[in-house]
Coordinates of C-alpha atoms in Angstrom, one line a residue:
M1 CA 23.8 -119.9 70.2
S2 CA 22.2 -116.4 70.2
T3 CA 24.2 -114.3 67.4
S4 CA 20.9 -111.9 67.0
A5 CA 20.7 -108.1 67.6
P6 CA 18.7 -106.6 69.2
A7 CA 15.1 -105.3 67.9
T8 CA 15.7 -101.9 68.8
A9 CA 19.2 -101.8 66.7
A10 CA 17.3 -102.4 63.3
P11 CA 15.4 -99.1 63.4
A12 CA 18.9 -97.1 64.6
A13 CA 20.6 -99.3 61.5
S14 CA 18.3 -98.1 59.0
A15 CA 18.0 -94.3 60.1
L16 CA 22.0 -94.3 59.6
L17 CA 21.9 -96.6 56.7
E18 CA 20.6 -93.8 53.9
P19 CA 22.5 -90.8 55.4
V20 CA 25.8 -93.0 55.4
E21 CA 25.1 -94.4 52.3
H22 CA 24.8 -90.7 50.7
L23 CA 28.7 -89.9 52.4
R24 CA 30.1 -92.8 50.5
D25 CA 28.7 -91.4 47.0
L26 CA 30.3 -88.3 47.9
V27 CA 33.7 -89.7 49.1
A28 CA 33.7 -92.0 45.7
R29 CA 33.4 -88.7 43.9
L30 CA 36.1 -87.0 45.1
D31 CA 39.2 -86.5 43.1
L32 CA 42.1 -85.1 44.1
P33 CA 44.5 -85.2 41.0
L34 CA 46.1 -81.6 42.0
E35 CA 49.5 -81.8 43.5
A36 CA 48.0 -79.3 46.4
A37 CA 49.6 -79.2 49.9
G38 CA 48.9 -82.3 51.7
V39 CA 47.2 -84.2 49.1
E40 CA 49.0 -87.5 49.0
R41 CA 48.3 -88.0 52.3
A42 CA 44.5 -86.7 51.7
R43 CA 43.9 -89.5 49.2
T44 CA 45.4 -92.4 51.5
E45 CA 43.1 -91.0 53.6
R46 CA 39.9 -91.3 50.8
S47 CA 41.2 -94.4 50.0
Q48 CA 41.2 -95.8 53.7
L49 CA 37.7 -94.2 54.2
L50 CA 35.8 -95.5 51.0
A51 CA 36.7 -99.3 51.9
Q52 CA 36.3 -99.1 55.3
L53 CA 32.5 -97.5 54.4
D54 CA 32.3 -100.5 52.0
D55 CA 34.0 -103.4 53.6
Y56 CA 32.7 -102.4 57.1
L57 CA 30.0 -99.5 57.8
L58 CA 27.5 -100.4 54.8
P59 CA 27.6 -103.9 54.9
R60 CA 27.4 -104.2 58.9
L61 CA 24.4 -101.6 59.2
R62 CA 22.2 -103.4 56.6
R63 CA 23.1 -106.9 58.9
L64 CA 23.6 -106.0 62.7
D65 CA 23.8 -109.5 63.2
A66 CA 25.7 -110.5 60.9
P67 CA 29.1 -112.8 61.7
L68 CA 31.7 -110.7 63.2
L69 CA 35.6 -110.6 61.7
A70 CA 38.2 -110.9 63.8
V71 CA 41.1 -110.0 61.7
V72 CA 44.8 -111.0 63.1
G73 CA 47.0 -108.2 62.3
G74 CA 50.4 -107.3 63.4
S75 CA 54.0 -106.7 61.9
T76 CA 56.6 -109.1 59.7
G77 CA 57.4 -112.3 61.6
A78 CA 54.8 -112.0 64.3
G79 CA 53.4 -115.6 64.2
K80 CA 50.0 -114.4 63.1
S81 CA 50.1 -117.6 60.4
T82 CA 50.7 -119.9 63.6
L83 CA 48.7 -118.8 65.7
V84 CA 45.2 -118.6 63.4
N85 CA 46.1 -122.3 62.7
S86 CA 46.7 -123.1 66.2
L87 CA 43.4 -121.5 67.4
V88 CA 41.3 -123.3 64.7
G89 CA 43.1 -126.8 64.9
E90 CA 44.3 -127.1 61.3
P91 CA 47.0 -125.9 58.9
V92 CA 44.8 -123.4 57.0
T93 CA 47.3 -120.7 56.3
S94 CA 51.0 -120.9 55.5
A95 CA 53.9 -120.3 58.2
G96 CA 57.1 -120.2 57.4
V97 CA 60.7 -118.6 57.7
L98 CA 60.5 -116.5 54.4
R99 CA 59.0 -112.8 54.3
P100 CA 56.2 -112.0 53.4
T101 CA 55.0 -115.0 54.8
T102 CA 51.5 -114.0 54.1
R103 CA 50.7 -112.4 50.8
Y104 CA 47.1 -113.5 50.4
P105 CA 44.6 -113.0 53.5
V106 CA 42.5 -116.3 54.1
L107 CA 39.5 -115.7 56.1
V108 CA 38.3 -119.3 58.5
H109 CA 34.8 -119.5 58.8
A110 CA 32.7 -121.6 60.2
P111 CA 30.0 -123.8 57.3
A112 CA 27.1 -122.4 58.9
D113 CA 28.7 -118.6 57.8
A114 CA 30.1 -119.7 54.3
A115 CA 27.4 -118.0 52.4
H116 CA 27.6 -114.8 54.5
F117 CA 31.6 -114.7 53.9
A118 CA 31.2 -116.1 50.1
S119 CA 29.0 -113.2 49.2
D120 CA 29.7 -109.2 48.3
A121 CA 28.5 -108.8 51.7
V122 CA 31.9 -108.3 53.3
L123 CA 35.0 -107.3 51.5
P124 CA 32.9 -107.1 48.3
G125 CA 36.6 -105.5 46.1
L126 CA 38.2 -108.6 46.6
A127 CA 38.0 -111.9 44.3
R128 CA 37.2 -115.5 46.2
S129 CA 38.5 -118.6 46.1
T130 CA 38.0 -121.6 48.8
G131 CA 39.7 -124.4 50.0
A132 CA 43.1 -124.3 52.1
S133 CA 45.0 -125.7 49.0
A134 CA 43.5 -123.1 46.8
P135 CA 46.5 -121.3 44.9
E136 CA 47.4 -118.1 45.7
V137 CA 46.1 -115.3 43.0
V138 CA 49.0 -112.5 43.0
G139 CA 50.3 -109.7 40.5
A140 CA 53.3 -107.9 40.3
E141 CA 55.8 -107.8 42.4
G142 CA 54.0 -110.2 45.3
S143 CA 50.4 -107.8 44.9
V144 CA 47.4 -109.7 46.6
R145 CA 44.6 -110.1 43.9
G146 CA 41.8 -111.9 46.4
L147 CA 40.6 -113.7 49.2
R148 CA 41.2 -117.2 50.5
L149 CA 38.0 -118.7 52.1
V150 CA 38.7 -122.0 54.2
Q151 CA 35.7 -123.7 56.1
V152 CA 36.5 -125.5 59.3
E153 CA 33.8 -127.3 60.8
G154 CA 35.0 -126.8 64.8
Q155 CA 35.2 -122.9 64.4
P156 CA 32.3 -121.6 66.0
A157 CA 29.6 -119.7 64.1
G158 CA 29.2 -116.5 64.1
L159 CA 32.7 -115.7 64.3
A160 CA 35.3 -115.8 61.5
L161 CA 39.4 -115.1 61.7
L162 CA 41.0 -113.6 58.6
D163 CA 45.0 -114.1 58.5
A164 CA 46.0 -110.3 56.9
P165 CA 49.0 -109.4 55.2
D166 CA 52.1 -108.0 57.5
V167 CA 51.4 -104.2 58.7
D168 CA 54.8 -103.5 57.7
S169 CA 55.1 -105.9 54.7
V170 CA 57.9 -105.2 51.7
V171 CA 55.6 -104.7 49.1
E172 CA 53.2 -101.9 49.3
S173 CA 50.2 -103.1 48.0
N174 CA 50.1 -105.6 50.9
R175 CA 50.5 -103.0 53.4
D176 CA 47.8 -101.3 51.9
L177 CA 45.7 -104.6 52.2
A178 CA 46.4 -105.1 55.6
V179 CA 45.6 -101.6 56.6
Q180 CA 42.1 -102.2 54.1
L181 CA 41.2 -106.0 56.1
L182 CA 41.4 -104.3 59.8
G183 CA 39.7 -101.5 58.4
A184 CA 36.9 -104.0 57.9
A185 CA 37.2 -105.6 60.9
D186 CA 35.4 -106.0 63.9
L187 CA 37.4 -106.6 66.3
W188 CA 41.5 -106.9 65.7
L189 CA 43.8 -109.6 67.1
F190 CA 46.8 -107.0 67.0
T191 CA 50.0 -109.4 67.2
T192 CA 53.5 -108.4 67.9
T193 CA 56.4 -109.8 69.6
A194 CA 58.4 -109.3 73.0
A195 CA 61.6 -108.3 70.4
R196 CA 59.3 -106.2 68.1
Y197 CA 56.5 -104.8 70.4
A198 CA 57.6 -101.0 70.3
D199 CA 58.1 -101.3 66.5
A200 CA 56.5 -97.8 65.0
V201 CA 54.9 -99.1 62.2
P202 CA 52.5 -101.3 63.7
W203 CA 51.9 -98.1 66.6
Q204 CA 50.6 -96.5 63.7
V205 CA 48.3 -98.4 63.0
L206 CA 47.5 -99.1 66.5
R207 CA 46.7 -95.1 67.0
T208 CA 44.8 -95.5 64.0
A209 CA 42.2 -98.5 65.7
T210 CA 42.3 -96.2 68.7
E211 CA 41.2 -92.7 66.3
R212 CA 38.5 -95.2 64.9
G213 CA 37.7 -96.8 68.0
T214 CA 38.3 -100.2 66.8
A215 CA 37.9 -103.6 69.4
V216 CA 41.0 -104.1 69.5
A217 CA 42.7 -106.9 71.6
V218 CA 46.8 -108.0 72.0
V219 CA 48.7 -111.0 71.6
L220 CA 51.9 -110.6 73.0
D221 CA 54.1 -113.4 71.4
R222 CA 57.2 -115.1 71.6
V223 CA 58.1 -113.9 75.5
P224 CA 60.9 -115.8 77.3
R225 CA 59.1 -117.2 80.3
E226 CA 61.8 -115.4 82.4
A227 CA 60.9 -112.5 80.8
V228 CA 56.9 -112.4 80.8
Q229 CA 56.4 -109.8 83.4
D230 CA 58.5 -106.8 82.5
V231 CA 58.0 -106.9 79.3
R232 CA 54.0 -107.7 79.1
T233 CA 54.1 -104.2 81.9
D234 CA 55.4 -102.5 79.9
L235 CA 53.8 -103.3 76.6
A236 CA 50.6 -103.1 78.9
R237 CA 51.6 -99.5 79.8
M238 CA 52.4 -98.4 76.3
L239 CA 49.0 -99.5 75.7
V240 CA 47.2 -97.4 78.1
E241 CA 49.3 -94.6 76.9
A242 CA 48.0 -95.1 73.1
G243 CA 44.4 -95.2 74.3
L244 CA 43.5 -98.8 74.5
T245 CA 43.4 -98.7 78.2
S246 CA 40.4 -101.5 78.3
A247 CA 42.7 -103.7 75.3
P248 CA 42.7 -107.1 76.7
L249 CA 46.0 -108.4 76.5
F250 CA 46.9 -112.4 76.2
T251 CA 50.7 -113.0 76.6
V252 CA 52.4 -116.0 74.6
V253 CA 55.6 -117.4 75.9
E254 CA 58.3 -118.9 74.2
S255 CA 58.1 -122.5 73.9
P256 CA 58.4 -125.7 71.4
L257 CA 55.5 -126.2 68.4
E258 CA 53.8 -129.0 68.8
G259 CA 52.9 -130.2 65.2
G260 CA 53.7 -127.2 64.3
M261 CA 51.2 -125.6 66.6
L262 CA 51.2 -124.1 69.8
P263 CA 50.5 -126.1 72.6
A264 CA 46.7 -126.4 73.2
D265 CA 46.9 -124.7 76.6
Q266 CA 49.0 -121.9 75.1
T267 CA 45.7 -121.4 73.1
A268 CA 43.2 -122.1 75.7
A269 CA 42.5 -118.2 77.4
L270 CA 42.4 -117.0 73.6
R271 CA 40.3 -119.6 72.2
R272 CA 37.9 -119.1 75.5
W273 CA 37.2 -115.0 75.3
L274 CA 37.1 -115.8 71.2
A275 CA 33.9 -118.9 71.5
S276 CA 32.2 -116.2 74.1
I277 CA 31.9 -113.3 71.9
S278 CA 30.5 -115.6 69.3
A279 CA 28.6 -117.5 71.6
D280 CA 27.3 -114.6 73.8
A281 CA 24.8 -112.2 71.9
R282 CA 25.6 -109.5 75.1
S283 CA 29.5 -110.1 74.2
R284 CA 28.8 -110.0 70.6
D285 CA 26.4 -107.1 70.7
V286 CA 29.6 -105.3 72.6
V287 CA 32.0 -106.0 70.3
V288 CA 29.5 -104.7 67.2
K289 CA 28.7 -101.3 69.1
R290 CA 32.0 -100.6 70.0
T291 CA 33.7 -100.9 66.5
L292 CA 30.3 -99.2 64.6
T293 CA 29.8 -96.7 66.9
G294 CA 34.2 -95.7 67.3
A295 CA 33.8 -96.4 63.4
L296 CA 30.4 -93.5 62.8
A297 CA 32.3 -91.3 65.3
S298 CA 35.8 -91.3 63.2
L299 CA 33.9 -89.3 60.6
A300 CA 33.5 -86.4 62.7
T301 CA 37.1 -86.0 61.8
R302 CA 38.3 -87.8 59.0
V303 CA 35.2 -86.7 56.5
P304 CA 35.6 -83.1 57.5
R305 CA 40.3 -83.9 56.7
L306 CA 39.1 -84.3 53.3
A307 CA 36.8 -81.3 52.8
E308 CA 39.8 -79.8 53.7
A309 CA 41.5 -81.3 51.0
A310 CA 38.8 -81.1 48.5
D311 CA 38.9 -77.3 49.3
A312 CA 42.6 -77.0 48.7
Q313 CA 42.2 -78.7 45.7
D314 CA 39.2 -75.8 44.0
A315 CA 42.4 -73.7 45.7
E316 CA 44.3 -74.7 43.8
E317 CA 43.0 -75.1 40.8
R318 CA 41.6 -71.6 41.1
S319 CA 46.0 -70.1 41.3
L320 CA 46.5 -72.4 38.5
L321 CA 43.3 -70.5 36.6
A322 CA 44.6 -67.1 37.9
E323 CA 48.5 -67.4 37.1
L324 CA 47.0 -68.5 33.0
H325 CA 44.4 -66.2 33.0
G326 CA 46.8 -63.2 34.3
A327 CA 49.6 -64.3 31.6
Y328 CA 47.0 -63.9 29.1
A329 CA 45.8 -60.8 30.7
D330 CA 49.5 -59.0 30.8
A331 CA 49.8 -60.1 26.7
T332 CA 46.3 -58.9 25.5
D333 CA 47.0 -55.4 27.3
G334 CA 50.4 -55.0 26.1
L335 CA 49.0 -56.0 22.4
Q336 CA 45.7 -53.5 22.6
E337 CA 48.9 -50.7 23.7
Q338 CA 51.0 -51.7 20.8
L339 CA 47.5 -51.5 18.2
S340 CA 47.0 -48.2 19.1
D341 CA 50.6 -46.2 20.2
G342 CA 51.8 -45.9 16.9
T343 CA 54.0 -48.7 16.8
L344 CA 53.0 -50.1 13.7
L345 CA 53.6 -46.5 11.8
R346 CA 57.2 -47.8 11.0
G347 CA 59.1 -49.8 8.6
E348 CA 57.3 -51.6 5.7
V349 CA 53.8 -49.8 6.9
L350 CA 55.6 -46.3 6.8
A351 CA 56.9 -46.9 3.6
R352 CA 53.7 -48.3 1.9
W353 CA 51.8 -44.9 3.4
Q354 CA 54.5 -43.0 1.6
E355 CA 54.0 -44.2 -1.5
F356 CA 50.2 -43.9 -1.1
V357 CA 50.2 -40.5 -0.5
G358 CA 53.6 -39.3 -2.8
T359 CA 55.3 -38.5 0.4
G360 CA 57.8 -36.6 -1.3
E361 CA 56.0 -33.9 -2.6
L362 CA 53.5 -34.6 0.5
F363 CA 55.7 -33.9 3.8
A364 CA 58.0 -30.9 1.6
S365 CA 54.5 -29.1 1.6
L366 CA 53.3 -30.1 5.6
Q367 CA 54.0 -26.5 6.9
A368 CA 51.9 -24.5 3.6
G369 CA 49.2 -26.1 5.3
V370 CA 46.5 -29.2 6.1
G371 CA 44.3 -27.6 3.5
R372 CA 46.7 -28.0 0.5
V373 CA 47.9 -31.6 2.0
R374 CA 44.3 -32.5 2.0
D375 CA 43.8 -31.6 -1.5
R376 CA 47.5 -33.1 -3.0
L377 CA 46.3 -36.8 -1.2
V378 CA 43.3 -36.8 -3.4
A379 CA 45.5 -35.6 -6.4
A380 CA 47.9 -38.6 -5.6
V381 CA 45.5 -40.8 -5.0
R382 CA 43.4 -40.7 -8.1
R383 CA 46.6 -41.2 -9.8
K384 CA 47.5 -44.3 -7.4
A385 CA 44.7 -46.9 -6.6
A386 CA 47.8 -50.1 -6.2
P387 CA 49.4 -48.1 -3.4
A388 CA 46.3 -48.7 -1.0
D389 CA 46.4 -52.6 -1.3
Q390 CA 49.9 -52.5 -0.1
L391 CA 49.4 -50.5 2.3
G392 CA 47.0 -52.2 3.8
E393 CA 48.7 -55.6 2.8
A394 CA 51.4 -54.1 4.6
L395 CA 49.4 -53.2 8.2
A396 CA 47.6 -56.5 7.7
T397 CA 51.3 -58.5 8.1
G398 CA 52.1 -56.2 10.8
V399 CA 49.3 -56.4 13.4
A400 CA 48.9 -60.5 12.5
A401 CA 53.0 -60.2 13.4
L402 CA 52.2 -58.4 16.7
V403 CA 49.2 -61.1 17.5
V404 CA 51.7 -64.0 16.9
D405 CA 54.3 -61.7 19.3
A406 CA 51.7 -61.6 21.8
A407 CA 50.2 -64.8 21.7
G408 CA 53.9 -66.4 21.9
R409 CA 54.9 -64.2 25.0
A410 CA 51.8 -65.3 27.0
R411 CA 51.9 -69.2 26.0
Q412 CA 55.4 -68.7 27.0
S413 CA 55.0 -66.5 30.4
A414 CA 51.6 -69.0 31.4
L415 CA 54.1 -72.3 31.3
L416 CA 56.6 -71.2 33.4
R417 CA 54.0 -69.8 35.7
W418 CA 52.4 -73.4 36.1
R419 CA 55.8 -74.7 36.3
A420 CA 56.7 -72.6 39.5
R421 CA 53.8 -74.7 40.9
P422 CA 53.9 -78.1 41.9
S423 CA 50.5 -79.0 41.0
G424 CA 50.9 -77.1 37.5
A425 CA 54.5 -79.0 36.7
A426 CA 52.3 -82.2 37.7
V427 CA 49.4 -81.2 35.0
L428 CA 52.4 -80.2 32.5
A429 CA 54.0 -83.8 33.1
D430 CA 51.1 -85.5 32.1
A431 CA 50.1 -83.1 29.0
P432 CA 50.7 -84.0 25.4
E433 CA 54.4 -83.1 24.0
E434 CA 52.8 -80.5 22.0
A435 CA 50.7 -78.6 24.9
R436 CA 53.6 -78.3 26.6
D437 CA 55.7 -77.1 24.0
P438 CA 56.5 -73.4 24.7
R439 CA 56.1 -72.4 20.8
L440 CA 52.9 -71.7 19.3
P441 CA 51.0 -74.4 17.0
D442 CA 52.2 -73.9 13.4
S443 CA 48.4 -73.2 12.5
F444 CA 48.4 -70.2 14.7
S445 CA 50.4 -67.6 12.5
A446 CA 48.1 -68.6 9.8
D447 CA 44.7 -67.7 11.9
A448 CA 46.5 -64.6 12.7
E449 CA 46.8 -63.5 9.2
R450 CA 43.1 -65.0 8.6
L451 CA 41.6 -62.7 11.7
V452 CA 43.6 -60.0 10.5
R453 CA 42.5 -60.1 7.0
D454 CA 38.6 -60.7 8.1
W455 CA 39.0 -57.6 10.4
Q456 CA 40.2 -55.9 7.1
Q457 CA 36.8 -56.6 5.2
H458 CA 34.9 -55.6 8.6
V459 CA 36.8 -52.0 8.3
L460 CA 35.6 -52.2 4.5
D461 CA 32.5 -52.6 5.5
L462 CA 31.7 -49.8 7.5
V463 CA 33.6 -47.9 5.6
R464 CA 30.7 -48.4 3.0
A465 CA 28.6 -47.7 4.9
E466 CA 29.3 -44.8 6.8
G467 CA 29.8 -43.3 2.7
E468 CA 26.5 -43.4 1.6
G469 CA 26.6 -39.4 2.4
K470 CA 26.4 -36.8 -1.0
R471 CA 30.0 -35.1 0.7
S472 CA 31.6 -39.4 1.7
R473 CA 30.8 -40.7 -1.6
A474 CA 32.9 -37.9 -2.9
L475 CA 35.9 -39.2 -1.0
V476 CA 34.8 -42.4 -1.3
Y477 CA 34.7 -42.1 -5.2
S478 CA 37.9 -40.6 -4.9
L479 CA 40.1 -42.6 -2.5
G480 CA 38.5 -46.1 -3.3
V481 CA 36.9 -47.9 -0.6
T482 CA 39.9 -49.6 0.4
G483 CA 41.9 -46.4 0.4
V484 CA 39.8 -45.2 2.8
G485 CA 39.6 -48.1 4.5
A486 CA 43.5 -47.8 5.1
V487 CA 43.2 -44.5 5.9
L488 CA 41.1 -45.3 8.6
M489 CA 43.0 -48.3 10.1
L490 CA 45.8 -45.6 10.2
V491 CA 43.0 -43.7 12.6
V492 CA 42.8 -47.2 14.6
F493 CA 46.7 -47.3 14.3
A494 CA 48.5 -43.5 14.1
A495 CA 48.7 -42.7 18.3
S496 CA 52.6 -41.9 18.7
A497 CA 52.7 -42.9 23.1
G498 CA 54.8 -45.6 21.8
L499 CA 57.5 -43.6 19.3
T500 CA 60.7 -41.6 20.3
G501 CA 62.6 -38.6 17.9
A502 CA 61.9 -39.1 14.1
E503 CA 59.2 -41.6 14.1
A504 CA 57.6 -39.8 17.1
G505 CA 57.2 -37.0 14.9
I506 CA 55.8 -38.9 11.4
A507 CA 53.4 -41.0 13.4
A508 CA 52.0 -37.6 14.3
V509 CA 51.8 -36.3 11.1
T510 CA 50.7 -39.1 9.8
A511 CA 47.4 -39.6 12.6
A512 CA 46.7 -35.7 11.9
L513 CA 46.9 -35.9 8.2
A514 CA 44.4 -39.6 8.1
Q515 CA 42.0 -37.4 10.8
R516 CA 41.7 -34.8 9.0
V517 CA 41.1 -36.3 5.3
L518 CA 38.6 -38.4 6.9
E519 CA 37.0 -35.4 8.7
A520 CA 36.5 -33.7 5.7
A521 CA 34.4 -36.0 4.4
F522 CA 33.0 -37.8 7.0
G523 CA 32.9 -35.4 9.8
D524 CA 34.8 -35.3 13.3
Q525 CA 32.2 -37.3 15.4
A526 CA 31.7 -40.2 13.1
V527 CA 35.8 -40.4 12.7
R528 CA 35.9 -41.1 16.0
Q529 CA 32.8 -43.6 15.9
L530 CA 34.4 -45.6 13.2
A531 CA 37.9 -45.6 14.3
A532 CA 36.4 -46.9 18.1
A533 CA 33.9 -49.6 16.2
A534 CA 37.2 -50.4 13.8
R535 CA 39.4 -50.7 17.0
A536 CA 36.8 -52.7 19.5
D537 CA 36.4 -55.2 16.5
L538 CA 39.9 -56.2 16.0
V539 CA 40.7 -55.8 19.9
A540 CA 37.7 -58.7 20.7
R541 CA 38.8 -60.8 17.2
V542 CA 42.2 -60.4 18.8
A543 CA 40.7 -61.8 22.3
A544 CA 39.1 -64.4 21.5
L545 CA 42.1 -65.5 19.5
L546 CA 44.0 -65.6 22.4
Q547 CA 41.2 -67.0 24.6
R548 CA 41.1 -70.0 22.2
E549 CA 45.0 -70.6 23.6
H550 CA 44.0 -69.9 26.7
D551 CA 41.2 -72.2 27.3
A552 CA 43.3 -75.0 25.2
Q553 CA 45.8 -74.8 28.3
A554 CA 43.2 -74.8 30.7
D555 CA 42.0 -77.9 29.0
L556 CA 44.4 -79.7 30.3
L557 CA 43.0 -79.2 34.2
P558 CA 41.8 -82.4 35.5
L559 CA 39.3 -80.1 36.9
R560 CA 36.5 -78.2 35.3
E561 CA 34.1 -77.7 37.9
T562 CA 35.1 -74.7 40.0
G563 CA 32.4 -75.7 42.8
D564 CA 32.6 -76.0 46.3
A565 CA 33.3 -79.8 46.8
G566 CA 34.2 -79.4 50.7
S567 CA 30.7 -78.4 51.8
P568 CA 28.7 -81.5 51.0
L569 CA 31.1 -83.7 52.4
R570 CA 30.6 -81.6 55.9
Q571 CA 26.9 -81.6 55.4
A572 CA 26.4 -85.3 55.0
A573 CA 28.8 -85.7 58.0
A574 CA 26.9 -83.6 59.8
A575 CA 24.2 -85.9 58.9
V576 CA 25.3 -89.0 59.8
S577 CA 26.7 -87.5 63.2
R578 CA 22.7 -86.6 63.6
A579 CA 21.6 -90.1 63.4
S580 CA 24.4 -91.7 65.4
D581 CA 23.5 -89.8 67.9
A582 CA 19.6 -89.9 67.6
A583 CA 20.2 -93.4 67.6
S584 CA 23.1 -94.3 70.2
P585 CA 22.7 -94.1 73.7
R586 CA 25.5 -91.8 75.8
G587 CA 28.4 -94.3 76.6
T588 CA 28.1 -96.7 74.0
T589 CA 31.3 -96.0 72.6
T590 CA 33.0 -96.3 76.5
A591 CA 31.3 -100.2 76.9
T592 CA 34.9 -102.2 77.4
L593 CA 35.4 -105.2 75.8
P594 CA 34.1 -108.8 77.6
V595 CA 36.0 -110.3 80.5
V596 CA 38.3 -112.1 79.6
P597 CA 37.7 -116.7 81.0
A598 CA 41.2 -117.7 81.4
V599 CA 43.0 -120.9 82.5
T600 CA 42.8 -120.5 85.8
G601 CA 40.0 -118.0 86.6
T602 CA 39.0 -114.5 85.0
L603 CA 41.3 -112.0 85.3
P604 CA 40.3 -108.1 84.6
V605 CA 40.7 -106.6 81.1
V606 CA 41.7 -103.0 82.4
P607 CA 43.9 -102.0 82.6
A608 CA 45.3 -103.3 79.1
G609 CA 47.0 -106.8 79.8
Q610 CA 45.9 -108.7 82.6
V611 CA 44.8 -111.8 80.6
D612 CA 46.8 -115.0 82.0
A613 CA 49.5 -115.7 79.6
V614 CA 49.3 -118.2 76.8
G615 CA 52.4 -119.7 75.7
R616 CA 54.1 -119.7 71.8
P617 CA 57.5 -120.2 70.8
D618 CA 59.9 -118.0 68.5
E619 CA 59.7 -119.7 65.3
E620 CA 59.0 -117.4 62.8
Q621 CA 61.4 -114.4 63.7
P622 CA 63.1 -112.7 60.6
H623 CA 66.5 -113.4 59.7
E624 CA 67.2 -116.2 62.0
E625 CA 67.5 -120.0 61.5
P626 CA 64.1 -122.4 61.7
H627 CA 62.7 -122.9 65.6
E628 CA 64.4 -126.9 65.4
E629 CA 67.5 -125.6 64.9
R630 CA 67.9 -123.3 67.4
R631 CA 66.2 -125.3 70.3
A632 CA 68.5 -128.1 69.0

């Protein structure tokens, strides 16, 4: 028997290996944590693609002459396990009336292939156990945890059979494993019955096999003898419509079991066909090329879909960050307006200002001229140093309250905006409770008060630096640094755009008075520069504090990098496609599977299903009595 690949295949596989490995690394690193549109489908596709890269493409490219893996798959009750037992002539896998029967995949191989299938070259993610009676390792809800290897003396070398879980199993993990095993197959023996050959779930998997170019043969099981022609013709039509025109179709008529297995004459054609693939290098090469080339070709459509999903993740992250930024930007803009429109000049701040300048006399004489007002201000301040501190404290309390209010509004708005998007709602659902609480942290008020005190100290430093001139020193001496600083703070806050009525008039008078007092000492240009510097410093400090809260919510996002994740995937897929085109001559993907040597001669395999019938009883149909009782 010759199982070696053509000599020209090794260089071609070597040229493909590096780009496929690079693609595999990109797929493995791809993370799709945000609930963007279509993300569930993309996550499934990523998982299946990564599994096929690990379980089939890379192992096959590394060793083209490795034994073939034929996976026997299908729906619940199709009799896959009995078919495998009958093909190898031994009871190597469990068959029964309970569903799901096959929970633990069984791989049957020849002694010569034992080392290959025991290694991690095949299905590296599944633990191994050996022997037909090895205990099943299953987890919660019957989920599979390994692969059972069974060595059979009569199994042809170079071809292993794998009895897979049901593709429509009631256990989700078993369904996922069935799809994974089918993705690892060189050849898929799709097994169905006369009663269930039109079921939707198996055909979804069949269509996936078609899209990926997997070599497929079909076993139609449990067909009443009188219905063979009608059922086989209808199934052949469906196979042609599904693009499986060249898939061999083996028909199994309903008949009694012999010692728990199918009659030998009913499996003869299928056994001979599998043996011919194993023994003939050309037939084996056709299977390998068909599935390998089809799997490589499928990357041209599957990887771009993943790239689009990666782009959607980037876009969704940008949208969430934009919502977050918008919430804090709105709050920051509103706060800046409140800090400069006279809003602060009311309540406690206004009362402390009135105390600071001796309000009763001051406002009674405002009509006499600003010069006289300035003189009275200086005289009043000489007698009252303490009110300057009180005014500063009132300003600090007022500014801190505005900052806390703005941060609270920003936080509430940001959380509401995220909850309005599925992706944001999912991120918040996974976040710690304190992160999704609309209330600010307990420490924020103290942080805001400390910020304002630090800013006030900065304003006093500005006053000291500016008060070095002869005229300036006189005012600073008269009012004190704290007093001049308080007046400068009023200039920063004293525009009256946000006030109406009497409050607007008081704010206007306050602004004019504070402005004229400072201009008399520092000059109008210096006052404007001082006020601008003080205002800019306050805005920067507040922005930094709000940015901290902004960043704390942004850190909840699972994606922190906003680079183009889709482009590397597209480039890697294109590199694989170029290497595949250079390595594979045209027409490889259209090669048909080997012609089947039937029991009474050779029948054509195109269109689908022109293979002689082999027989099979209906011993495993779900929800029915065992076959012995039915035959009675």
